[in-house]
Coordinates of N, CA and C in Angstrom, one line a residue:
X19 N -42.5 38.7 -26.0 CA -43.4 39.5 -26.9 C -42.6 40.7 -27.3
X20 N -42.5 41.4 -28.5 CA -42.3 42.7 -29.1 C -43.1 43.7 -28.7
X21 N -42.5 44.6 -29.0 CA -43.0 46.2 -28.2 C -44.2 46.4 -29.3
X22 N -44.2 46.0 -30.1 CA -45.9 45.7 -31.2 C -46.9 45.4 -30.6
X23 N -46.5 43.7 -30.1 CA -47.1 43.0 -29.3 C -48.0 43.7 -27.8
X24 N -46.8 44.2 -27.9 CA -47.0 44.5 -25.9 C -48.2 46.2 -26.2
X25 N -47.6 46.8 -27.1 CA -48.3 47.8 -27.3 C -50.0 47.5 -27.6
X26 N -50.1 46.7 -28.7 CA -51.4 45.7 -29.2 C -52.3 45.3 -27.7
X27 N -51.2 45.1 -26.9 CA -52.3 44.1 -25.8 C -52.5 45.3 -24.9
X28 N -51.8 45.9 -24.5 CA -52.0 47.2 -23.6 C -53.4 48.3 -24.4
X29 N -53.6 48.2 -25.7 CA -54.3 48.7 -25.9 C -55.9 48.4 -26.0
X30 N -55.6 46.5 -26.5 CA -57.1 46.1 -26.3 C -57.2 45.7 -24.8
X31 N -56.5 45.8 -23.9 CA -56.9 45.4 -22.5 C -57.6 46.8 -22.5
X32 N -57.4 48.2 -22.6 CA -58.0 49.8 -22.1 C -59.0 49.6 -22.8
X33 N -59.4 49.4 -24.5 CA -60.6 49.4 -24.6 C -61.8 48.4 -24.4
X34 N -61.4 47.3 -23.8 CA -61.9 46.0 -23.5 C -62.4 46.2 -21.8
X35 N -61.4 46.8 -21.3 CA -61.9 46.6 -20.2 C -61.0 44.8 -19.6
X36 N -60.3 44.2 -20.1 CA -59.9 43.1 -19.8 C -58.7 42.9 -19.5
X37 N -58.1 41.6 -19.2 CA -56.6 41.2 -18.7 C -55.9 40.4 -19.5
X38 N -54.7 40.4 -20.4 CA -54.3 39.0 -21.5 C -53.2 38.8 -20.7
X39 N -53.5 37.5 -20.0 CA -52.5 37.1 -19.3 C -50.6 36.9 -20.0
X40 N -49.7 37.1 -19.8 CA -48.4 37.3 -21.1 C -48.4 35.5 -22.0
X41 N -49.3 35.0 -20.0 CA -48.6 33.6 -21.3 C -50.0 33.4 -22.3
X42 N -50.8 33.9 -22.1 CA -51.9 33.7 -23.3 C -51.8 34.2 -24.3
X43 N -51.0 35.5 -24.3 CA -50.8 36.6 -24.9 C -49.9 35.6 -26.1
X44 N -49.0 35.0 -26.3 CA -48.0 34.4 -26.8 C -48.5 33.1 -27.6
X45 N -49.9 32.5 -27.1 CA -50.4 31.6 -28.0 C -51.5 32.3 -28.9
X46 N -51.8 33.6 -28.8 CA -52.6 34.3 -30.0 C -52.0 34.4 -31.1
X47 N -52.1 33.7 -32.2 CA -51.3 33.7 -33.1 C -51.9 34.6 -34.3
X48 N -53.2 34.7 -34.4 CA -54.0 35.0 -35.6 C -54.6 35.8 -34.7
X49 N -55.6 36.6 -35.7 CA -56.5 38.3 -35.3 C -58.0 37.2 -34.6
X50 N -57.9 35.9 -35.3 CA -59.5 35.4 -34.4 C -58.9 34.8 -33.5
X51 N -57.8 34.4 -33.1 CA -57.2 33.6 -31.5 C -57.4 35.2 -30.3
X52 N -57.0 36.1 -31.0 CA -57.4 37.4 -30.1 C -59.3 37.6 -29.8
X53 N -60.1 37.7 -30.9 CA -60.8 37.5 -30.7 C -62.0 36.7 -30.0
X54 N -61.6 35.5 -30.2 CA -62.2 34.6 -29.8 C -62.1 34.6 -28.0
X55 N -60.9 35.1 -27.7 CA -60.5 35.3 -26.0 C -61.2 36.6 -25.9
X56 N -61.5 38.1 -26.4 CA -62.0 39.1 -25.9 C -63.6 38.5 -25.6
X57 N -64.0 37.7 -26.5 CA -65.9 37.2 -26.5 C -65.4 36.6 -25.6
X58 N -64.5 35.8 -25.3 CA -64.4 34.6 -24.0 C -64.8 35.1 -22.8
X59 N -63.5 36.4 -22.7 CA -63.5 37.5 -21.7 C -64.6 38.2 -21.1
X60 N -65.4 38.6 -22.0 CA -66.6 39.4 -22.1 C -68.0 38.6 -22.6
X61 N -68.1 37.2 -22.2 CA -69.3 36.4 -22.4 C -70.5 37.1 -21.5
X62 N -70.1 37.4 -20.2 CA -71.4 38.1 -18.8 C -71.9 39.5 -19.6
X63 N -71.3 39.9 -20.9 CA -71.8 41.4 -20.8 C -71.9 41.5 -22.3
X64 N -71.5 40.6 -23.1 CA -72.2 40.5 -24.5 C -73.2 40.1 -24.8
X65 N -73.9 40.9 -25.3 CA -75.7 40.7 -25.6 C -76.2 41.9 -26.6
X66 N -77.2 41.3 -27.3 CA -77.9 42.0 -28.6 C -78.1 43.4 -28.1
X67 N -77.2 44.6 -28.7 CA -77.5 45.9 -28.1 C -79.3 46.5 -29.0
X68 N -80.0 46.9 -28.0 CA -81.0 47.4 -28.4 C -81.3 48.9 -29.1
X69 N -79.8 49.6 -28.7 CA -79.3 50.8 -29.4 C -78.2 50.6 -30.0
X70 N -78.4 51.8 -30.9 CA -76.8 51.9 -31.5 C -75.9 52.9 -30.9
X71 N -74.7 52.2 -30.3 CA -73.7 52.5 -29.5 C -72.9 54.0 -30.0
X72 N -72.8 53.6 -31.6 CA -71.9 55.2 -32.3 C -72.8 56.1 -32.4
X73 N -74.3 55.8 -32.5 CA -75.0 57.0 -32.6 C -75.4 57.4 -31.4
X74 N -75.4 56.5 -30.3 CA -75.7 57.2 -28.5 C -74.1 57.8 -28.4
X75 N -73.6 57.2 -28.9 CA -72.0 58.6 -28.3 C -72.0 59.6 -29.3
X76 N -72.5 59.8 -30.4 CA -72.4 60.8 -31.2 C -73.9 62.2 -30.8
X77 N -74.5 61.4 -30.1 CA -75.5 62.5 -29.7 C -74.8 62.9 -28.0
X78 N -74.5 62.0 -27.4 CA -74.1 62.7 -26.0 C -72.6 63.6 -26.3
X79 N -71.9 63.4 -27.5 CA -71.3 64.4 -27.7 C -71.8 65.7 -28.0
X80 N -72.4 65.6 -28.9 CA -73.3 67.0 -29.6 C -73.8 67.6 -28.4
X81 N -74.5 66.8 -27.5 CA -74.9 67.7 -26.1 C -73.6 68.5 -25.2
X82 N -72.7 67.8 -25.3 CA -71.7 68.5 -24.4 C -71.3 69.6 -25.7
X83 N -70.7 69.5 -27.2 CA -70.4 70.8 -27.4 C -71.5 71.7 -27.4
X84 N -72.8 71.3 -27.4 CA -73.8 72.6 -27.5 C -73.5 73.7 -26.7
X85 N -73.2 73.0 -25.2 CA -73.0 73.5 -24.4 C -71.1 74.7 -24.1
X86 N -70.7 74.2 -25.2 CA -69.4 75.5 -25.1 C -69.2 76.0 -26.5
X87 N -69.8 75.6 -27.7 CA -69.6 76.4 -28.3 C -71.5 75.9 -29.2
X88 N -71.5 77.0 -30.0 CA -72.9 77.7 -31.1 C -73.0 76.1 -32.0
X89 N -71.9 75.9 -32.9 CA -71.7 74.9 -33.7 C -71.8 74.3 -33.4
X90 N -72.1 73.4 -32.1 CA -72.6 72.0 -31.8 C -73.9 71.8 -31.6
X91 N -74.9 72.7 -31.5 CA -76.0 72.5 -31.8 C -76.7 71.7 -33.0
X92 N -75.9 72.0 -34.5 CA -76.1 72.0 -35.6 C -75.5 70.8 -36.3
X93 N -74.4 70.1 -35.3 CA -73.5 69.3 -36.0 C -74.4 68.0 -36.5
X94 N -73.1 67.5 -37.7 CA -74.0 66.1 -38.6 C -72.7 65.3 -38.3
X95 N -73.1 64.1 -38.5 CA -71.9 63.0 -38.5 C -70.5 63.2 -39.5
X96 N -70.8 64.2 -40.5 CA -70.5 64.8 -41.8 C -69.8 65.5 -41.6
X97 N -70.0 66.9 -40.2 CA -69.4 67.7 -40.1 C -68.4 67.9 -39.7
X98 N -67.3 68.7 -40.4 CA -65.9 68.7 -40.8 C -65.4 69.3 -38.6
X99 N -64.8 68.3 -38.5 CA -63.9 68.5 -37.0 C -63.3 69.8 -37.3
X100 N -62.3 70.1 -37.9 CA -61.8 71.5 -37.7 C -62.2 72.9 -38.1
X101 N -63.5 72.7 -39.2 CA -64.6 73.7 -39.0 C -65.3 74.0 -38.2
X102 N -65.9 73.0 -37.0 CA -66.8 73.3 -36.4 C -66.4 74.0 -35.1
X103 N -65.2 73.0 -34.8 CA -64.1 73.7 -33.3 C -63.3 74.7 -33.5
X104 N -63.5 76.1 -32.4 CA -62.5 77.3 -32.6 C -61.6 77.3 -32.0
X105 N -60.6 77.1 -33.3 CA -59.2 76.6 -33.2 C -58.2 77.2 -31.7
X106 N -58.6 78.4 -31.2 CA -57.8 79.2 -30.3 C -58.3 78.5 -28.7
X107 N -59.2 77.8 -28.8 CA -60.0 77.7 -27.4 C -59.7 75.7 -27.3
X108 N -59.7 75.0 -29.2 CA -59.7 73.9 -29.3 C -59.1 73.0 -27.5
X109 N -57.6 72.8 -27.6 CA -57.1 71.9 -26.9 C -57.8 71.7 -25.4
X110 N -58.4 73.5 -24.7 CA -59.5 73.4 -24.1 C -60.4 72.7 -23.8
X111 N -60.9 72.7 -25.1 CA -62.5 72.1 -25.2 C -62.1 70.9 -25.0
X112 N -60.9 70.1 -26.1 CA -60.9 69.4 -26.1 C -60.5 68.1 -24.6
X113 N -60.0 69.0 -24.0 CA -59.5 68.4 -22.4 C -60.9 68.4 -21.5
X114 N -61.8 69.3 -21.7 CA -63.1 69.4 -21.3 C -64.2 68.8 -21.7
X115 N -63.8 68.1 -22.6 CA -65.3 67.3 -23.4 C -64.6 65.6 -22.7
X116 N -63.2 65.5 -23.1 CA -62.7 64.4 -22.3 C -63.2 64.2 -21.0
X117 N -63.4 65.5 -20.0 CA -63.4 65.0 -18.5 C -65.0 65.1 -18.4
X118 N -65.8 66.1 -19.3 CA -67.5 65.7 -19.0 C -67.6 64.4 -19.9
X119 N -67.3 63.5 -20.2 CA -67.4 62.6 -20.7 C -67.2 61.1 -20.1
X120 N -65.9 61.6 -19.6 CA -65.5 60.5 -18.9 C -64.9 59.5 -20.1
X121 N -63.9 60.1 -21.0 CA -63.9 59.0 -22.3 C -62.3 60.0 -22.5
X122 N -61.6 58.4 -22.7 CA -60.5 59.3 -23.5 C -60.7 59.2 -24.9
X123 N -59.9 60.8 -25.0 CA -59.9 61.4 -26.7 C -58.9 61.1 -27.5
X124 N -59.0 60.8 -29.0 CA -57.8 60.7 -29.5 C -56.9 61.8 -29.3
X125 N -55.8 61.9 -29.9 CA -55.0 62.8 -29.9 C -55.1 64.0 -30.9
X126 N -54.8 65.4 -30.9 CA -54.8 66.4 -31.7 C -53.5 66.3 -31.8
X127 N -53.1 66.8 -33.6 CA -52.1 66.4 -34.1 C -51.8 67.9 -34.4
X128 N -50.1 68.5 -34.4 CA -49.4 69.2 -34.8 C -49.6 69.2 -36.6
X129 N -49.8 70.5 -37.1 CA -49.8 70.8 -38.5 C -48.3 70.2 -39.3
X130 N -48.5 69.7 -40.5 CA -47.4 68.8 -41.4 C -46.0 69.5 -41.3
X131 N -46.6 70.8 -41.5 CA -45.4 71.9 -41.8 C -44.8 72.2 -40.5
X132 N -45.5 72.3 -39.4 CA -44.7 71.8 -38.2 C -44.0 70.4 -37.8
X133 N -44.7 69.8 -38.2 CA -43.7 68.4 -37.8 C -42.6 68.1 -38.9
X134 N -42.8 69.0 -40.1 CA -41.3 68.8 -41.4 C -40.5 69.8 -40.8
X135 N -40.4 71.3 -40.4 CA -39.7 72.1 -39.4 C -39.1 71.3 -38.7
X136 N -39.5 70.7 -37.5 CA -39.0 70.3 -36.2 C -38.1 68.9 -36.9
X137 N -38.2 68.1 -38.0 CA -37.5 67.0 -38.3 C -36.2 67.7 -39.0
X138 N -36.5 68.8 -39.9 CA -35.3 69.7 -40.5 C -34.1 70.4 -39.1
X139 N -35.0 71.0 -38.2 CA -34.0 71.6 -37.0 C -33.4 70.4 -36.6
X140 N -33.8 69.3 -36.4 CA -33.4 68.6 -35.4 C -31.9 68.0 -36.3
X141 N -32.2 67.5 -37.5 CA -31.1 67.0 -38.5 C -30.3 68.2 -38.5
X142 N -30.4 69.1 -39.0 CA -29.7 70.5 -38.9 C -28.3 70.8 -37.5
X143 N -29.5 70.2 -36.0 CA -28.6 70.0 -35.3 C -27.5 68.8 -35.1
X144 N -28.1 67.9 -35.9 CA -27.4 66.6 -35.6 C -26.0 66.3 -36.3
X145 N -25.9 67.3 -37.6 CA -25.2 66.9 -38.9 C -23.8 68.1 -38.0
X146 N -23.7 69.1 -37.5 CA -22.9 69.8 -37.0 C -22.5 69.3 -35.7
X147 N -23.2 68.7 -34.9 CA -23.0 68.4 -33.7 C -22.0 67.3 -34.1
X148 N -21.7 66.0 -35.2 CA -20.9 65.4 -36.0 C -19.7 65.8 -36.2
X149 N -20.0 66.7 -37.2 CA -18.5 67.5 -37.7 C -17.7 68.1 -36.8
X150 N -18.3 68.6 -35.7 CA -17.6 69.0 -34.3 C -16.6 67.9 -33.3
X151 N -17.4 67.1 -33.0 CA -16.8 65.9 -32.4 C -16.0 65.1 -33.1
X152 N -16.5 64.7 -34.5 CA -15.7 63.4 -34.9 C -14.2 63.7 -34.8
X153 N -13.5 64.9 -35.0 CA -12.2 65.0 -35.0 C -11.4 64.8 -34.0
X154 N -12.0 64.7 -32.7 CA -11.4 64.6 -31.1 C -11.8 63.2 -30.4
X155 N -13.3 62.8 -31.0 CA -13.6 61.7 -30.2 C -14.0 60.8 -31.2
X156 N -13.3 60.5 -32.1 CA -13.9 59.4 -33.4 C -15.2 59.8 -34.0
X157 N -15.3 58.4 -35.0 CA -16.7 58.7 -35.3 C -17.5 58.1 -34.7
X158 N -17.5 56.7 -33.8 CA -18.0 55.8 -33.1 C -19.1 57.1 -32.7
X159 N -18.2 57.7 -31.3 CA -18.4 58.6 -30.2 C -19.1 59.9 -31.1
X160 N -18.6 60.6 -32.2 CA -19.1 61.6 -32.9 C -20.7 61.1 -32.8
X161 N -21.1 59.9 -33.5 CA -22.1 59.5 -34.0 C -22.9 59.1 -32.7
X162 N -23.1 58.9 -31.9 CA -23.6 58.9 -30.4 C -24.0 60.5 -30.3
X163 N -22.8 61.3 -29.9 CA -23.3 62.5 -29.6 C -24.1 63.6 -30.7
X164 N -24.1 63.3 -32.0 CA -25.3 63.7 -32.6 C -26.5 63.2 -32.7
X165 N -26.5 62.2 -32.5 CA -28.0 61.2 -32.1 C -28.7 62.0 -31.2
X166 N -27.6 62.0 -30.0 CA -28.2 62.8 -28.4 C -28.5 64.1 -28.7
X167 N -28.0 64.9 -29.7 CA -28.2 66.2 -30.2 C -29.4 66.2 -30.7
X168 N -29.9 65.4 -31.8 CA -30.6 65.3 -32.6 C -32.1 65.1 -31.6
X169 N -32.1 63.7 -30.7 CA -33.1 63.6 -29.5 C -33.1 64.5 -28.7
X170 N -32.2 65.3 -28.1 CA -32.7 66.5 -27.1 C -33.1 67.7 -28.1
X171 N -33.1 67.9 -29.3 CA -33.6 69.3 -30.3 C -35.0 68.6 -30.7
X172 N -35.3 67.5 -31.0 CA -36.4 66.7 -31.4 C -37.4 66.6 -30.1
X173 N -36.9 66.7 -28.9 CA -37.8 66.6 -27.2 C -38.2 68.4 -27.1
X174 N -37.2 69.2 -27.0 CA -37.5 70.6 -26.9 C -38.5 71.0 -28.2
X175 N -38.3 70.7 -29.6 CA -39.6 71.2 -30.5 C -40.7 70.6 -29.6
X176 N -40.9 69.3 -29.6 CA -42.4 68.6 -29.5 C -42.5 69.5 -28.1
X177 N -42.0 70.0 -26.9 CA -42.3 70.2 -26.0 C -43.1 72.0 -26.0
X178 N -42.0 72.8 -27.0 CA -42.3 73.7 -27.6 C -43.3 74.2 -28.5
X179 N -43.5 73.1 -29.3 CA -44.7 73.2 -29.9 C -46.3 72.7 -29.5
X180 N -46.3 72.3 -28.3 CA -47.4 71.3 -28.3 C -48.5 72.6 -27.9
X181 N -48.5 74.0 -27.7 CA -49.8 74.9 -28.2 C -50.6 74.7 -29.7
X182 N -49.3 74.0 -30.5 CA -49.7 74.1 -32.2 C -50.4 72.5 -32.4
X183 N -50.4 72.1 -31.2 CA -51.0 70.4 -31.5 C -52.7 70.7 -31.5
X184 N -53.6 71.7 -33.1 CA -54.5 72.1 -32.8 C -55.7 70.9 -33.7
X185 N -55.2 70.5 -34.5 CA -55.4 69.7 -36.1 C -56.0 68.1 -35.7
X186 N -56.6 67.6 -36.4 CA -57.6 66.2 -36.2 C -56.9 65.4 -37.2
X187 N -56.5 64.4 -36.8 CA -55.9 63.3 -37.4 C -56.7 62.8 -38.7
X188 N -56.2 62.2 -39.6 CA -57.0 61.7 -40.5 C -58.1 60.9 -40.5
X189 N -58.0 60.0 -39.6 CA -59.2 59.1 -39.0 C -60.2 59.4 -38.0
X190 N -60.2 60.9 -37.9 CA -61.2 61.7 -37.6 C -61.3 63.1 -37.9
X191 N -61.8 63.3 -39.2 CA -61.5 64.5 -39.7 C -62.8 65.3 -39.5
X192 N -64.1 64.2 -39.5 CA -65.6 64.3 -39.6 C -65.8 63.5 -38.1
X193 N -67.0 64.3 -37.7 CA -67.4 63.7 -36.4 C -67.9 62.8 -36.3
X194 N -68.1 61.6 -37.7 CA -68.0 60.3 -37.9 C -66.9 59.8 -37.3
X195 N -65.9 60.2 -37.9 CA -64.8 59.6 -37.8 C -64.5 60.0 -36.0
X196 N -64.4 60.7 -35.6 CA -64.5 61.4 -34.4 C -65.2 60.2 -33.4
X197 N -66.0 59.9 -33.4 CA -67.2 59.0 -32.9 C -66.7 57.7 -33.2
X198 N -66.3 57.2 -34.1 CA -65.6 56.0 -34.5 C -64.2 55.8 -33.2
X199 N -63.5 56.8 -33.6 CA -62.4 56.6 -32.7 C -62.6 56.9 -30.8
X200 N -63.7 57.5 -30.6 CA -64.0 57.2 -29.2 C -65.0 55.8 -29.0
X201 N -65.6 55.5 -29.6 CA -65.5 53.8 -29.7 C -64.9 53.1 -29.5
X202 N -63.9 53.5 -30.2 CA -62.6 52.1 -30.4 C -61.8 52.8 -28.6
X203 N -61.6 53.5 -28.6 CA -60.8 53.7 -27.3 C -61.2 53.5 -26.0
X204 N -62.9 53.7 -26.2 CA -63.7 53.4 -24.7 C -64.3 52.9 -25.0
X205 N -64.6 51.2 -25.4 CA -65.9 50.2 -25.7 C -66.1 49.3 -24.6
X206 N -65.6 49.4 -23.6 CA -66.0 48.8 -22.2 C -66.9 49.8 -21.5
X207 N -66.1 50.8 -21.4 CA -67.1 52.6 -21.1 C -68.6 52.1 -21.5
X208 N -68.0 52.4 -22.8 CA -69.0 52.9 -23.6 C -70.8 51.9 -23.5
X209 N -69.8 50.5 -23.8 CA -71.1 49.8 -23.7 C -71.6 49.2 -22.6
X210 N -70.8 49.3 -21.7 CA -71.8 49.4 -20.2 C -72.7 50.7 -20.0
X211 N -72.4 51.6 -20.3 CA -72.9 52.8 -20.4 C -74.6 52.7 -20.6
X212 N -74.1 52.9 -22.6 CA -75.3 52.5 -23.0 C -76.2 50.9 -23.3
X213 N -75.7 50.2 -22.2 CA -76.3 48.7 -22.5 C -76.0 48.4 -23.8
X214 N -75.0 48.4 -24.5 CA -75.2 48.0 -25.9 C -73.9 47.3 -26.2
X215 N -73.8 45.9 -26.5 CA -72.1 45.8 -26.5 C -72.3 43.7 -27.5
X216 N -72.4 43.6 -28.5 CA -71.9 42.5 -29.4 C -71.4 42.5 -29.7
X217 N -71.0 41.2 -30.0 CA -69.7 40.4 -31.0 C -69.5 40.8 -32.1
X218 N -70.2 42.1 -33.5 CA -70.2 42.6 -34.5 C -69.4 43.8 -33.8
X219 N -69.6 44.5 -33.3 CA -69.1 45.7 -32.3 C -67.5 45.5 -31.8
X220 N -67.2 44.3 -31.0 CA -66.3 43.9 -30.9 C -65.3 43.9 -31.9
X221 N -65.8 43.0 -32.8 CA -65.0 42.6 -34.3 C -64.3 44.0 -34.7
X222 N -65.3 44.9 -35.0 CA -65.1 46.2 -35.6 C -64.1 47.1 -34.8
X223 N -64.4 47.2 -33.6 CA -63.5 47.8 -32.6 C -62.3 47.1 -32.8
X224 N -61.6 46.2 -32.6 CA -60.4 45.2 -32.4 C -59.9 45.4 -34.2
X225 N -60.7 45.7 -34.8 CA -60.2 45.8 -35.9 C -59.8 47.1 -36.4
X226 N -60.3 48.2 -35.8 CA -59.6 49.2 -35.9 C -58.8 49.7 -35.0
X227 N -58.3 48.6 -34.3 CA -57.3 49.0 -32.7 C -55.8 48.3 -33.5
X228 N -56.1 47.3 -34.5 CA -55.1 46.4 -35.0 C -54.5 47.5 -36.2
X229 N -55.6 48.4 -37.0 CA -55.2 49.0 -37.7 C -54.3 50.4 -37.4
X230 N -54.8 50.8 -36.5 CA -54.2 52.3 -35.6 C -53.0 51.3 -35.1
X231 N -52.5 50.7 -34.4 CA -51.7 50.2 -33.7 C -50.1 49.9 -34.6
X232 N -50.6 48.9 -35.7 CA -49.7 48.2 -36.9 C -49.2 49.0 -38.3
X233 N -50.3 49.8 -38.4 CA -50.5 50.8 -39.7 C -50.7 49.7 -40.5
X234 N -51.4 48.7 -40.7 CA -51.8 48.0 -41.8 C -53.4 48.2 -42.0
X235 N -53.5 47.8 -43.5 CA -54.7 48.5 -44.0 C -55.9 47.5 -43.1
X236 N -57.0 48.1 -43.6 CA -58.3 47.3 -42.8 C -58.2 46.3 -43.3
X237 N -58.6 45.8 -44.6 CA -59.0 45.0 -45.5 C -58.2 43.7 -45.2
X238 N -56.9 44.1 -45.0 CA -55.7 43.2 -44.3 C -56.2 42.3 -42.8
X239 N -57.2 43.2 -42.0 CA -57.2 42.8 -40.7 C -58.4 41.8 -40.8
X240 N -57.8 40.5 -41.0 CA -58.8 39.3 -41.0 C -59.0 38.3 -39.7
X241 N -60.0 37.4 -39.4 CA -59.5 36.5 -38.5 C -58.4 35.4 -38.9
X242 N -58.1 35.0 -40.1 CA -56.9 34.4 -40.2 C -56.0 34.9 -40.6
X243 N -55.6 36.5 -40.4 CA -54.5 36.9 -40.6 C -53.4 36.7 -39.3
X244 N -52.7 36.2 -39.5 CA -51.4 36.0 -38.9 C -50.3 37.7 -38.0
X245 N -50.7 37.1 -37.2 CA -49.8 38.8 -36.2 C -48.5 39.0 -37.2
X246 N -47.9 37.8 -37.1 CA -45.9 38.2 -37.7 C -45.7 37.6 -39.2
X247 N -46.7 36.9 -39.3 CA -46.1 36.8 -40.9 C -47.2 37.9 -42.1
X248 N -48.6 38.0 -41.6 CA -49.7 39.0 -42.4 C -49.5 40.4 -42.1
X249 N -49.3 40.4 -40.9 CA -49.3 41.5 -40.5 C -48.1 42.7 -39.7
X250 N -46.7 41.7 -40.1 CA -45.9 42.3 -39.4 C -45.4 42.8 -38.0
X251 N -46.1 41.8 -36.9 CA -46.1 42.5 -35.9 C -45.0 41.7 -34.9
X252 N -44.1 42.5 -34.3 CA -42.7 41.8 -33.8 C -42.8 41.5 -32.4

């Protein structure tokens, strides 16, 4: 399997709750051969949910921020993620709503203009770290030791900046979207939780685990779409 692959199965095993054995893993050829084994997997605990699953996590959220900040009292599914959270206390809350939850959170993302800085320093160091070596140790060897320049200036930004990791990814900008992506990451949690867990649910989940994972569009993510020839996955 490909590190696509291996990444793909490591992730719907965490939000499944389940095991893909490597050699099963290798006869999934298409997005319904995956599927059809997660319902396999999960036949004892698939049943018509009597609630709805995004709107019970979207209100047991709202209860926990009421409780640390004013704006969560008020919030709508609509409401803008980085308006409502204050930004200086964010990564806090955000490590705190993870552990009263019991749910992992997506990630908070570093601002654009930080992550174009840290790609500019890091080339900046890599192109001189070049011109210094190549004249003593070739270019083979030159080109090695600016790589290594380039990855240890590229490890020190991200380690350096991760105070500024304050920002909500695009696919949760609104605490729709917000609520969508703790779905997709805890739907074994989740629907044991609230008794609520079908094969429409499933679909949806796996479908946006294929999309976060591949970067291919939704629309793309079909049950006969093909892992390596539709979807690119190595």
């Amino acid at each position: 399997m490909g590190l696509d692959t291996v990444e793909l199965a490591m992730e719907v095993e965490e939000s499944f709750g389940i095991t893909i054995p490597d050699g099963r893993a290798c006869q999934m050829r298409t997005v319904g051969d995956l599927y059809s084994f997660i319902l396999e997997e999960t036949r004892d605990q698939t049943r018509v949910p009597e609630s709805c699953l995004t709107a019970a996590t979207f209100y047991a959220l709202r209860r926990r921020l009421a409780s640390h900040v004013d704006a969560g009292k008020s919030l709508r599914p609509r409401s803008d993620v980085d308006a409502s959270l204050p930004r200086l206390k964010r990564q806090w809350l955000w490590a705190r709503l993870a552990h009263e939850m019991d749910l992992r959170f997506p990630r908070l993302r570093r601002p654009s203009w930080v992550v174009l800085l840290g790609c500019i320093t890091s080339a900046m160091t890599a192109f001189p770290a070049y011109v210094f070596f190549a004249p003593t140790t070739g270019p083979t060897l030159a080109v090695f030791l600016a790589l290594l320049a380039l990855a240890l200036t590229a490890a020190v930004i991200t380690l350096a900046t991760v105070p500024l990791a304050l920002m909500p990814a695009d696919s949760f900008r609104t605490f729709r979207g917000l609520v969508t992506q703790l779905v997709t990451l805890n739907y074994a949690t989740l629907s044991e939780r609230y008794e609520s867990w079908n094969p429409t649910d499933v679909w949806n989940v796996l479908q946006l685990i294929i999309v976060e994972q591949l970067g291919v569009k939704k629309e793309d993510v079909t049950p006969d779409a093909n892992f390596v020839y539709d979807l690119g996955c190595d």
